[in-house]
Short mmCIF file of C-alpha atoms and ligand atoms in Angstrom, two decimals:
data_model
loop_
_atom_site.label_atom_id
_atom_site.label_comp_id
_atom_site.label_asym_id
_atom_site.label_seq_id
_atom_site.Cartn_x
_atom_site.Cartn_y
_atom_site.Cartn_z
CA MET J 1 -0.02 -0.01 0.03
CA PRO J 2 1.38 3.42 -0.89
CA VAL J 3 1.60 5.72 2.14
CA PHE J 4 0.87 8.92 0.20
CA PRO J 5 -2.74 9.93 -0.28
CA ILE J 6 -4.31 8.96 -3.56
CA VAL J 7 -7.29 10.84 -5.08
CA ARG J 8 -9.63 8.18 -6.36
CA MET J 9 -10.88 9.42 -9.68
CA ARG J 10 -11.51 5.93 -10.83
CA ARG J 11 -14.39 5.39 -8.40
CA LEU J 12 -16.74 7.11 -10.80
CA ARG J 13 -15.46 5.03 -13.76
CA ARG J 14 -16.04 1.56 -12.34
CA ASN J 15 -18.90 0.48 -14.59
CA GLU J 16 -21.03 1.82 -17.39
CA THR J 17 -23.98 2.66 -15.14
CA ILE J 18 -21.84 4.97 -12.97
CA ARG J 19 -20.10 6.41 -16.02
CA ARG J 20 -23.47 7.15 -17.59
CA MET J 21 -24.58 8.94 -14.36
CA VAL J 22 -21.63 11.39 -14.37
CA ARG J 23 -21.44 11.92 -18.14
CA GLU J 24 -21.20 15.61 -18.86
CA THR J 25 -21.92 15.65 -22.59
CA THR J 26 -24.55 13.54 -24.28
CA LEU J 27 -25.72 13.45 -27.95
CA THR J 28 -29.32 13.67 -28.86
CA VAL J 29 -30.93 13.39 -32.27
CA SER J 30 -32.12 16.96 -31.99
CA ASP J 31 -28.56 18.17 -32.15
CA PHE J 32 -28.22 17.16 -35.82
CA ILE J 33 -28.75 18.70 -39.27
CA TYR J 34 -28.31 16.49 -42.28
CA GLY J 35 -26.68 17.89 -45.40
CA LEU J 36 -28.26 16.89 -48.74
CA PHE J 37 -27.43 17.48 -52.42
CA VAL J 38 -30.18 17.81 -55.01
CA VAL J 39 -29.67 17.42 -58.74
CA PRO J 40 -31.94 17.76 -61.81
CA GLY J 41 -33.79 14.84 -63.31
CA LYS J 42 -35.93 11.94 -62.06
CA GLY J 43 -34.93 8.73 -60.35
CA VAL J 44 -31.35 10.02 -59.98
CA ARG J 45 -29.31 8.64 -57.03
CA GLN J 46 -25.57 8.99 -57.47
CA GLU J 47 -23.04 8.26 -54.79
CA VAL J 48 -20.31 10.93 -54.40
CA SER J 49 -17.05 9.05 -54.84
CA SER J 50 -15.16 11.01 -52.19
CA LEU J 51 -18.16 10.84 -49.77
CA PRO J 52 -19.22 7.13 -49.60
CA GLY J 53 -22.72 6.90 -48.25
CA VAL J 54 -23.69 10.43 -49.49
CA PHE J 55 -25.88 10.57 -52.61
CA ARG J 56 -26.85 13.28 -54.99
CA MET J 57 -30.59 12.79 -55.59
CA SER J 58 -33.24 14.26 -57.81
CA VAL J 59 -36.23 15.88 -56.20
CA ASP J 60 -38.46 12.76 -56.27
CA LEU J 61 -35.95 10.60 -54.40
CA LEU J 62 -34.79 13.48 -52.16
CA VAL J 63 -38.30 13.69 -50.84
CA GLU J 64 -38.22 9.99 -49.91
CA GLU J 65 -34.86 10.49 -48.25
CA CYS J 66 -36.35 13.43 -46.22
CA GLU J 67 -39.19 11.21 -44.98
CA GLU J 68 -36.60 8.72 -43.77
CA VAL J 69 -34.56 11.43 -42.09
CA TYR J 70 -37.65 12.71 -40.32
CA GLN J 71 -38.69 9.21 -39.23
CA LEU J 72 -35.23 8.84 -37.65
CA GLY J 73 -35.99 11.95 -35.61
CA VAL J 74 -33.44 14.28 -37.24
CA PRO J 75 -35.07 17.63 -37.11
CA ALA J 76 -33.59 19.44 -40.05
CA VAL J 77 -31.84 19.08 -43.40
CA LEU J 78 -29.50 21.61 -45.10
CA LEU J 79 -29.98 21.62 -48.89
CA PHE J 80 -27.47 22.31 -51.63
CA GLY J 81 -28.53 22.50 -55.21
CA ILE J 82 -26.82 21.59 -58.46
CA PRO J 83 -28.58 23.50 -61.30
CA GLU J 84 -29.27 22.42 -64.88
CA SER J 85 -26.99 25.21 -66.12
CA LYS J 86 -24.68 27.82 -64.67
CA ASP J 87 -24.02 31.47 -65.76
CA GLU J 88 -21.96 34.36 -64.62
CA MET J 89 -24.72 35.77 -62.46
CA GLY J 90 -25.65 32.53 -60.81
CA SER J 91 -29.24 33.06 -61.77
CA GLY J 92 -30.18 29.47 -60.97
CA ALA J 93 -29.82 30.38 -57.25
CA TYR J 94 -32.72 32.87 -57.29
CA ALA J 95 -34.93 31.47 -59.99
CA SER J 96 -38.43 30.83 -58.67
CA ASP J 97 -38.35 27.43 -60.36
CA GLY J 98 -34.75 26.77 -59.54
CA ILE J 99 -33.57 23.39 -58.28
CA ILE J 100 -33.65 24.35 -54.59
CA GLN J 101 -36.94 26.10 -54.84
CA ARG J 102 -38.52 22.97 -56.40
CA ALA J 103 -36.88 20.74 -53.85
CA VAL J 104 -38.08 22.86 -50.87
CA ARG J 105 -41.71 22.87 -52.18
CA ALA J 106 -41.67 19.16 -52.68
CA ILE J 107 -40.20 18.48 -49.24
CA LYS J 108 -42.58 20.86 -47.38
CA ASP J 109 -45.45 19.25 -49.25
CA ARG J 110 -44.61 15.69 -48.12
CA VAL J 111 -42.75 16.18 -44.78
CA PRO J 112 -44.06 19.53 -43.53
CA ASP J 113 -42.57 19.19 -40.06
CA LEU J 114 -39.06 18.60 -41.19
CA ALA J 115 -37.17 21.93 -40.92
CA VAL J 116 -35.68 22.77 -44.31
CA ILE J 117 -32.58 24.94 -44.30
CA THR J 118 -31.25 26.36 -47.50
CA ASP J 119 -27.75 27.25 -48.26
CA VAL J 120 -27.65 30.86 -49.62
CA CYS J 121 -24.62 31.10 -51.95
CA LEU J 122 -23.85 31.50 -55.62
CA CYS J 123 -20.96 29.17 -56.06
CA GLU J 124 -23.00 26.17 -57.16
CA TYR J 125 -24.74 28.34 -59.75
CA THR J 126 -21.96 30.54 -61.23
CA SER J 127 -19.97 29.41 -64.32
CA HIS J 128 -16.81 30.57 -62.63
CA GLY J 129 -17.60 28.85 -59.27
CA HIS J 130 -17.06 31.85 -57.05
CA CYS J 131 -19.52 32.69 -54.22
CA GLY J 132 -20.21 36.19 -55.61
CA LEU J 133 -20.08 38.18 -58.85
CA VAL J 134 -16.71 38.33 -60.52
CA LYS J 135 -15.24 41.52 -61.87
CA MET J 136 -12.20 41.41 -64.04
CA THR J 137 -9.38 43.96 -63.17
CA ASP J 138 -5.95 44.66 -64.66
CA ARG J 139 -4.48 42.52 -61.93
CA GLY J 140 -6.73 39.62 -62.40
CA PHE J 141 -10.22 39.17 -60.82
CA GLU J 142 -12.14 40.43 -57.85
CA VAL J 143 -15.27 39.11 -56.16
CA ASP J 144 -17.53 42.17 -56.08
CA ASN J 145 -19.00 42.38 -52.53
CA ASP J 146 -21.68 44.97 -52.85
CA ALA J 147 -23.06 43.87 -56.19
CA THR J 148 -23.40 40.34 -54.80
CA LEU J 149 -25.52 41.35 -51.82
CA GLU J 150 -28.67 41.95 -53.85
CA LEU J 151 -28.40 38.54 -55.51
CA LEU J 152 -27.97 36.82 -52.17
CA ALA J 153 -30.96 38.66 -50.75
CA ARG J 154 -33.03 37.61 -53.78
CA THR J 155 -31.84 34.04 -53.28
CA ALA J 156 -32.94 34.03 -49.67
CA VAL J 157 -36.29 35.54 -50.45
CA SER J 158 -37.02 33.04 -53.25
CA GLN J 159 -36.09 30.21 -50.91
CA ALA J 160 -38.41 31.57 -48.19
CA GLU J 161 -41.20 31.87 -50.81
CA ALA J 162 -40.67 28.26 -51.70
CA GLY J 163 -41.15 27.36 -48.00
CA ALA J 164 -37.65 27.26 -46.46
CA ASP J 165 -37.77 27.37 -42.67
CA ILE J 166 -34.28 28.78 -42.19
CA VAL J 167 -31.82 30.41 -44.62
CA ALA J 168 -28.13 29.87 -44.24
CA PRO J 169 -25.80 32.33 -46.08
CA SER J 170 -22.41 30.73 -46.74
CA ASP J 171 -20.85 33.17 -49.14
CA MET J 172 -18.84 35.28 -46.72
CA MET J 173 -19.61 38.66 -48.36
CA ASP J 174 -19.49 41.60 -45.94
CA GLY J 175 -22.97 42.92 -44.95
CA ARG J 176 -24.91 39.95 -46.36
CA VAL J 177 -26.72 39.10 -43.12
CA ARG J 178 -28.16 42.66 -42.91
CA ALA J 179 -28.98 42.63 -46.68
CA ILE J 180 -30.77 39.29 -46.31
CA ARG J 181 -32.54 40.24 -43.08
CA GLN J 182 -33.84 43.44 -44.63
CA ALA J 183 -35.07 41.77 -47.81
CA LEU J 184 -36.78 38.95 -45.93
CA ASP J 185 -38.55 41.47 -43.57
CA GLN J 186 -39.64 43.61 -46.55
CA SER J 187 -41.08 40.48 -48.32
CA GLY J 188 -43.13 39.34 -45.33
CA PHE J 189 -40.64 36.87 -43.94
CA SER J 190 -39.70 38.50 -40.68
CA HIS J 191 -40.43 35.13 -39.04
CA ILE J 192 -37.64 33.28 -41.01
CA PRO J 193 -34.39 32.83 -39.05
CA ILE J 194 -30.95 33.34 -40.46
CA MET J 195 -28.27 30.78 -39.67
CA SER J 196 -25.07 32.45 -40.82
CA TYR J 197 -21.85 30.77 -41.69
CA ALA J 198 -20.14 33.42 -39.58
CA ALA J 199 -16.67 32.05 -39.10
CA LYS J 200 -16.14 30.13 -42.26
CA MET J 201 -12.51 29.40 -43.15
CA ALA J 202 -10.83 29.12 -46.57
CA SER J 203 -10.32 25.46 -45.91
CA ALA J 204 -9.04 22.37 -47.76
CA PHE J 205 -11.56 20.34 -45.83
CA TYR J 206 -14.28 21.31 -48.37
CA GLY J 207 -12.65 19.34 -51.19
CA PRO J 208 -15.17 16.47 -51.37
CA PHE J 209 -18.12 18.90 -51.14
CA ARG J 210 -16.93 20.68 -54.20
CA GLU J 211 -16.95 17.43 -56.11
CA ALA J 212 -20.57 16.80 -54.90
CA ALA J 213 -21.77 20.34 -55.58
CA GLU J 214 -19.59 20.94 -58.72
CA SER J 215 -18.72 24.19 -57.12
CA ALA J 216 -14.88 24.40 -57.31
CA PRO J 217 -13.75 27.86 -58.45
CA GLN J 218 -12.65 27.73 -62.10
CA PHE J 219 -9.79 30.15 -61.38
CA GLY J 220 -8.21 31.56 -58.21
CA ASP J 221 -9.44 30.47 -54.81
CA ARG J 222 -11.68 31.78 -52.05
CA THR J 223 -9.06 33.33 -49.77
CA SER J 224 -10.27 36.93 -50.53
CA TYR J 225 -13.58 36.28 -48.93
CA GLN J 226 -13.43 33.17 -46.71
CA MET J 227 -11.42 33.58 -43.53
CA ASP J 228 -7.75 32.87 -42.97
CA PHE J 229 -7.81 29.87 -40.73
CA SER J 230 -4.92 31.37 -38.61
CA ASN J 231 -7.18 33.96 -37.08
CA ARG J 232 -9.00 33.58 -33.78
CA ARG J 233 -9.78 37.20 -32.87
CA GLN J 234 -10.97 37.88 -36.34
CA ALA J 235 -13.22 34.87 -36.18
CA MET J 236 -14.96 36.38 -33.07
CA ARG J 237 -15.33 39.68 -34.88
CA GLU J 238 -17.02 37.99 -37.79
CA ILE J 239 -19.41 36.25 -35.39
CA ALA J 240 -20.11 39.51 -33.45
CA LEU J 241 -20.85 41.33 -36.68
CA ASP J 242 -23.25 38.65 -37.98
CA ILE J 243 -25.15 38.83 -34.68
CA GLU J 244 -25.37 42.58 -34.96
CA GLU J 245 -26.62 42.33 -38.43
CA GLY J 246 -29.39 40.01 -37.40
CA ALA J 247 -28.14 36.42 -37.44
CA ASP J 248 -30.25 34.12 -35.19
CA ILE J 249 -27.83 31.27 -35.28
CA VAL J 250 -24.07 31.53 -36.03
CA MET J 251 -21.84 28.86 -37.43
CA VAL J 252 -18.22 27.87 -37.12
CA LYS J 253 -16.95 25.91 -40.11
CA PRO J 254 -15.15 23.49 -40.34
CA ALA J 255 -15.63 21.97 -36.93
CA LEU J 256 -12.99 19.51 -35.87
CA ALA J 257 -9.90 21.59 -36.43
CA TYR J 258 -11.70 24.65 -34.98
CA LEU J 259 -12.96 23.39 -31.60
CA ASP J 260 -11.16 26.31 -29.95
CA LEU J 261 -13.27 28.76 -31.95
CA ILE J 262 -16.47 26.87 -31.03
CA ALA J 263 -15.51 27.04 -27.38
CA GLU J 264 -14.66 30.68 -27.41
CA ALA J 265 -17.78 31.59 -29.33
CA ARG J 266 -19.81 29.61 -26.71
CA ARG J 267 -18.28 31.62 -23.99
CA ARG J 268 -18.72 35.04 -25.63
CA PHE J 269 -22.05 34.83 -27.37
CA ASP J 270 -25.57 33.90 -26.27
CA VAL J 271 -27.03 32.88 -29.54
CA PRO J 272 -27.20 29.18 -30.60
CA ILE J 273 -24.01 28.00 -32.14
CA ALA J 274 -23.81 25.65 -35.05
CA ALA J 275 -20.68 23.75 -36.15
CA TYR J 276 -20.24 22.18 -39.62
CA ASN J 277 -18.60 18.77 -39.55
CA VAL J 278 -17.66 19.27 -43.21
CA SER J 279 -17.10 16.93 -46.10
CA GLY J 280 -13.33 16.49 -45.60
CA GLU J 281 -13.83 15.51 -41.96
CA TYR J 282 -16.38 12.88 -43.14
CA ALA J 283 -14.18 11.64 -45.93
CA MET J 284 -11.12 11.16 -43.68
CA VAL J 285 -13.09 8.87 -41.32
CA LYS J 286 -14.58 6.97 -44.14
CA ALA J 287 -11.26 6.42 -45.86
CA ALA J 288 -9.50 5.29 -42.71
CA ALA J 289 -12.39 3.04 -41.80
CA LYS J 290 -12.35 1.44 -45.18
CA LEU J 291 -8.67 0.61 -44.75
CA GLY J 292 -9.49 -0.91 -41.47
CA TRP J 293 -7.39 1.67 -39.65
CA LEU J 294 -10.17 3.15 -37.47
CA ASP J 295 -13.30 1.94 -35.89
CA GLU J 296 -15.87 4.19 -37.70
CA ASP J 297 -18.72 3.95 -35.18
CA ARG J 298 -16.60 4.74 -32.26
CA ILE J 299 -14.65 7.56 -33.92
CA VAL J 300 -17.84 9.28 -35.19
CA TRP J 301 -19.31 9.21 -31.69
CA GLU J 302 -16.15 10.64 -30.24
CA ILE J 303 -15.81 13.38 -32.91
CA LEU J 304 -19.45 14.50 -32.57
CA THR J 305 -19.26 14.40 -28.80
CA ALA J 306 -16.12 16.55 -28.87
CA ILE J 307 -17.89 19.12 -31.15
CA LYS J 308 -20.77 19.33 -28.74
CA ARG J 309 -18.49 19.44 -25.69
CA ALA J 310 -16.66 22.35 -27.20
CA GLY J 311 -20.00 24.22 -27.15
CA ALA J 312 -21.94 23.55 -30.38
CA ASP J 313 -25.74 23.46 -29.93
CA LEU J 314 -26.23 22.15 -33.50
CA ILE J 315 -24.04 19.93 -35.65
CA ILE J 316 -24.37 19.76 -39.40
CA THR J 317 -23.05 16.40 -40.46
CA TYR J 318 -23.24 13.76 -43.08
CA PHE J 319 -23.17 11.17 -40.29
CA ALA J 320 -26.59 12.46 -38.94
CA LYS J 321 -28.61 9.40 -40.15
CA ASP J 322 -26.08 6.96 -38.77
CA VAL J 323 -25.96 8.66 -35.40
CA ALA J 324 -29.77 8.91 -35.25
CA ARG J 325 -29.99 5.11 -35.83
CA LYS J 326 -27.51 4.46 -33.11
CA LEU J 327 -29.40 6.79 -30.69
CA SER J 328 -32.67 4.97 -31.31
CA ALA J 329 -31.19 1.53 -30.97
CA PRO J 330 -31.65 -0.18 -27.58
CA SER J 331 -28.39 0.04 -25.66
C1 LIG W 1 -20.52 27.16 -50.19
C2 LIG W 1 -20.33 26.03 -49.33
C3 LIG W 1 -19.26 25.16 -49.20
C4 LIG W 1 -19.60 24.20 -48.16
C5 LIG W 1 -20.89 24.53 -47.71
N1 LIG W 1 -21.30 25.62 -48.35
C6 LIG W 1 -17.98 24.98 -49.97
C7 LIG W 1 -17.15 26.13 -50.19
O1 LIG W 1 -17.16 27.16 -49.49
O2 LIG W 1 -16.37 26.00 -51.16
C8 LIG W 1 -18.77 23.08 -47.74
C9 LIG W 1 -19.40 22.02 -46.95
C10 LIG W 1 -18.63 20.75 -46.78
O3 LIG W 1 -17.41 20.71 -47.16
O4 LIG W 1 -19.21 19.74 -46.37
N2 LIG W 1 -21.70 27.23 -50.79
#
C-alpha cells in the first residue's frame, strides 16, 4: 500500500452505469442537421465518390430521403442544389423554379414538419464557381462584394417563398446578413431565421463537397472572402458582426480543427452556435475506416461528442442518419 494519499478518480469510472450517471456531454438526435445534395432529373441517385454513403438525388428521391430522415428523428436538413445550367450571375440560385426552390416545395409538401434549411450562396450556380459576382481587373479578378448582396438577398427571399424554414448564407460577403434580413422582412418573412456561416474558413476540408456540388472555383481561390484559418480574434469579430446584423444562429466551419473557436464563441455569445462537420472530416473517417485503420462507429461518436462538448448546440453532419440510428437503438 502506498503511504501517500491517492485521489480516487476511478471510483466514478467503475462501470457503465456509474459512467453514464456522471457523463457531462450527451448527444441527442435533436442536435443534428443532415446535409443533402439535389440534382436535376428523375430517379437520380448517384453516390459521391469521395463521400461514400452520400448521394446526390433528384427531387423525387430526395423527398423520400427526407421522409426517412424525419422518421429517424433528425429535425432538419440543409440543402445544396446543383442546377441544370450555370451562368456568370448565378441566376439558378434565385430562380423561382430553381432546383432548390422546387426541392423545398416538394419536401414541405410531403414532410411539412421537417425543418428545411437552404444554403444561400452563388458558387454552385456561377459558371466561374465563385460565391459572388466576379469583376475582371488589370491585376486579375475580384469578387464584387456589394453587387453580390442583392443577389444573395433575392436568393434568400426566393427560398423563403418556396417554403424554407431557415436560410443559411455561406458566401462570406460583408454585410450579407443585414441585406438578407432586410429583404426577408420587406417581403413578409420577418419570421424566418438566419443561420449564418459566420466564421467560415478558406479550408481544404471542403474538397469532397466541391466534387458533390460541382462548385470548385474555375480560377483563383476563395481566400479573398473566406477567412484565413490562422485567425481567432478575427473569427470572433465575424461572429459579433453577424449577430449585430441579425443572425439568429451563428456557425463555425469546419468543426473538428476549430474546436477552440467553437469554445470561445460559446463563452462569448448567447445565440445558438452551429458547427459544420464538413465533407473532408467525413471523408477522412470513411477512408481510414475502409482501410481498417479506425473503428468508424466509435470515432464518429467521439468526434461529434467533442464538437458538442466544445459548445456547439447544433451539428451539421453527413453522419446524422447513422447517429440517429444508433441513438434509437436499444443500448
Ligand atoms: C459554399 C459552401 C461550401 C460548403 C458549404 N457551403 C463549400 C465552399 O465554401 O467551397 C462546404 C461544406 C462541406 O465541405 O461539407 N456554398
